[in-house]
Amino acid sequence: EVQLVESGGGFVQRGGSLRLSCAASGFSFSSYPMTWVRQAPGKGLEWVASITDGASVVSYADSVRGRFTISRDHKNSLYLQMNSLRADDTAVYYCARVRAVASYFDYWGQGTLVTVSS
Amino acid sequence: SFELTQPPSVSVSPGQTARITCSGDKLGDRNVCWYQQKAGQPPVLIIYQNTKRPSGIPERVSGSNSGNTATLTISGAQAMDEAEYYCQAWDSSTTNYVFGTGTKVTVL
């Protein structure tokens, strides 16, 4: 069974940093691209960043480029380093598995809440 | 920039058909997928590659995509279909994934 479990969320002051983790199990993690998607309270889904299976290519939304860094290890973990956090980064952050050929996300974690105080 | 637009809300009577549209420039040339999100839960993939259903998704859920509009159709609507629905596609020019604005479906 595919499982994705996010951790690392919490309360942080504006300008601070936080590192999110996503532990994957039930599939060959190194064979799949991965992504982070966020959802501000009461708002829609927003794609944040993606990384290829070999970690050679990363992509970012304009809203986080230069402040966030997506990475992965060779075992089973995905990361999102978030720096220079702003109030509008407050959201639930989901990790998801990417099916690149048809560009969709087939499995999602439960999410971890990041709250940035202003 | 590439954007996907959905109606904010759709209402449907039980047993009737709900249709949710997703509009974007030349959307028919792209692969579109759909997610269902119930309150307090993560999104769930319900349609991928325009028309395909993951295992466990009932046949009364279907998708289409042509021209500038993709459509999610839910036949025989049930109370369990009440949720927010999002379309999503990939923008090759920016290598960004794009979500639609979301549609809240109410069954009443």
XYZ file of C-alpha atoms in Angstrom:
226
model
C 0.000 0.000 0.000
C 1.345 3.392 -1.017
C 1.737 5.723 1.952
C 3.005 9.285 2.176
C 3.403 10.853 5.604
C 4.337 14.495 5.988
C 5.947 15.987 9.064
C 7.725 19.129 10.159
C 4.878 21.603 10.073
C 4.254 24.038 12.884
C 4.187 27.629 13.968
C 6.948 29.953 12.788
C 7.480 33.694 12.793
C 7.572 35.726 9.628
C 11.023 35.571 8.082
C 11.777 32.253 9.715
C 12.552 28.840 8.272
C 11.016 25.384 8.393
C 11.875 22.046 6.823
C 9.097 19.680 5.826
C 9.631 15.967 5.305
C 7.573 13.352 3.517
C 8.206 9.681 4.262
C 7.209 7.363 1.433
C 6.506 3.639 1.606
C 4.807 0.917 -0.395
C 6.429 1.741 -3.735
C 9.819 2.206 -5.358
C 10.373 5.795 -4.251
C 13.432 6.369 -6.438
C 11.424 5.593 -9.583
C 8.903 8.397 -9.263
C 8.966 12.179 -9.482
C 7.453 13.852 -6.438
C 5.769 17.122 -5.679
C 4.579 19.490 -2.951
C 1.150 21.128 -3.127
C -0.262 23.550 -0.587
C -3.684 24.795 0.414
C -4.187 27.998 2.365
C -7.093 27.982 4.847
C -10.362 28.067 2.934
C -8.591 28.363 -0.408
C -7.847 26.164 -3.395
C -4.912 23.942 -4.248
C -1.620 25.524 -5.283
C 1.275 23.601 -6.793
C 4.537 24.506 -5.004
C 7.450 22.468 -6.352
C 8.368 19.230 -8.103
C 11.460 17.080 -8.430
C 12.259 14.343 -10.931
C 12.935 10.766 -9.900
C 16.688 11.251 -10.188
C 16.569 14.698 -8.595
C 18.224 16.189 -11.660
C 15.403 18.613 -12.445
C 13.418 20.742 -10.023
C 10.604 23.190 -10.701
C 9.048 25.879 -8.530
C 5.992 28.071 -8.509
C 6.829 31.754 -8.921
C 5.443 32.434 -5.435
C 8.163 30.342 -3.750
C 11.098 30.387 -6.182
C 14.241 31.586 -4.445
C 12.843 30.916 -0.973
C 11.906 27.205 -1.038
C 14.084 24.241 -1.996
C 12.759 20.794 -2.840
C 15.043 17.790 -2.436
C 14.957 14.042 -1.931
C 17.221 11.324 -0.643
C 17.993 7.961 -2.204
C 15.890 6.028 0.239
C 12.338 7.155 0.788
C 12.144 10.794 1.824
C 11.124 14.028 0.152
C 11.908 17.416 1.663
C 10.883 21.048 1.368
C 13.180 23.625 2.896
C 11.241 26.841 3.397
C 13.102 30.071 4.108
C 12.043 33.703 4.413
C 8.553 32.596 5.297
C 5.678 35.030 4.833
C 2.169 35.141 6.222
C 0.776 34.023 2.855
C 2.797 30.803 3.096
C 0.400 29.677 5.814
C -1.190 26.511 4.466
C -1.510 22.776 4.683
C 1.363 21.291 2.700
C 0.809 17.977 0.921
C 3.361 15.752 -0.719
C 2.196 13.669 -3.650
C 3.538 11.121 -6.104
C 3.776 12.275 -9.698
C 2.859 10.275 -12.785
C 4.900 12.324 -15.187
C 3.803 10.905 -18.533
C 0.277 12.199 -18.085
C 1.116 14.854 -15.491
C -1.058 13.924 -12.546
C -0.651 13.164 -8.850
C -1.946 9.713 -7.968
C -1.232 9.449 -4.232
C -1.290 12.188 -1.610
C -0.288 12.417 2.017
C -2.543 13.729 4.772
C -0.721 17.050 4.882
C 1.098 19.089 7.509
C 0.031 22.562 8.608
C 2.437 25.476 8.464
C 1.390 28.666 10.223
C 3.435 31.824 9.741
C 2.710 34.562 12.208
C 2.804 38.159 11.127
C 0.234 32.590 -17.813
C -1.784 29.434 -18.217
C -4.889 29.420 -16.048
C -7.756 27.018 -15.451
C -11.176 28.410 -14.595
C -14.007 26.518 -12.922
C -17.448 27.652 -11.741
C -17.394 28.294 -7.980
C -20.370 26.080 -7.291
C -22.687 23.505 -8.842
C -25.892 22.228 -7.300
C -27.533 18.949 -8.265
C -30.533 16.970 -7.048
C -29.981 13.417 -5.860
C -30.001 10.995 -8.771
C -29.425 13.731 -11.347
C -26.284 14.562 -13.331
C -23.710 17.141 -12.294
C -21.351 18.623 -14.855
C -18.318 20.623 -13.826
C -16.378 22.544 -16.432
C -12.726 23.538 -16.510
C -11.676 26.132 -19.074
C -8.226 26.997 -20.343
C -6.478 27.983 -23.536
C -6.269 24.993 -25.902
C -6.976 22.706 -22.971
C -7.997 19.945 -25.340
C -4.357 19.618 -26.379
C -3.308 18.748 -22.820
C -3.882 15.912 -20.382
C -6.385 16.954 -17.719
C -7.070 15.230 -14.434
C -9.620 15.779 -11.687
C -9.438 15.545 -7.914
C -12.186 15.280 -5.323
C -11.550 16.831 -1.924
C -13.875 16.407 1.019
C -13.699 18.680 4.029
C -10.614 18.106 6.132
C -9.187 15.467 3.808
C -6.471 15.427 1.153
C -7.447 15.429 -2.524
C -8.209 12.124 -4.213
C -7.541 11.493 -7.899
C -10.780 10.567 -9.686
C -9.970 11.122 -13.379
C -6.618 11.161 -15.200
C -5.605 11.511 -18.836
C -8.938 13.237 -19.521
C -11.140 10.145 -19.323
C -9.519 7.382 -17.257
C -10.673 6.318 -13.812
C -8.328 4.976 -11.126
C -9.394 1.696 -9.569
C -12.164 2.161 -7.042
C -13.732 5.158 -8.769
C -17.284 4.309 -9.916
C -18.301 4.316 -13.566
C -20.807 7.099 -12.936
C -17.814 9.443 -12.747
C -16.515 10.354 -16.203
C -14.418 12.975 -17.934
C -14.033 14.554 -21.341
C -11.775 17.176 -22.865
C -12.071 19.064 -26.128
C -11.318 22.517 -27.452
C -10.863 24.850 -24.499
C -12.999 22.944 -21.994
C -12.677 19.791 -19.939
C -15.773 18.440 -18.223
C -16.234 16.203 -15.214
C -19.595 14.436 -15.182
C -21.093 12.766 -12.138
C -24.170 10.724 -12.999
C -26.720 9.642 -10.424
C -25.427 12.140 -7.874
C -25.389 10.987 -4.275
C -24.863 12.742 -0.966
C -21.373 11.234 -0.845
C -20.465 13.272 -3.959
C -20.676 16.539 -2.026
C -17.132 17.864 -2.156
C -14.802 20.348 -3.781
C -13.538 19.325 -7.224
C -10.359 20.562 -8.899
C -9.097 20.118 -12.429
C -5.361 20.138 -13.116
C -3.048 20.205 -16.116
C 0.623 20.734 -16.880
C 1.906 23.852 -18.597
C 4.779 22.752 -20.813
C 5.924 26.321 -21.464
C 6.712 26.921 -17.789
C 6.981 23.275 -16.627
C 4.484 24.206 -13.938
C 1.495 22.223 -12.795
C -1.696 24.276 -12.723
C -4.841 23.681 -10.694
C -8.275 24.952 -11.509
C -10.017 27.360 -9.173
C -12.186 24.645 -7.680
C -15.916 23.878 -7.738
C -18.023 23.081 -4.725
C -20.678 20.505 -5.535
C -23.794 20.442 -3.415
C -26.327 17.621 -3.620
C -29.747 18.799 -2.462
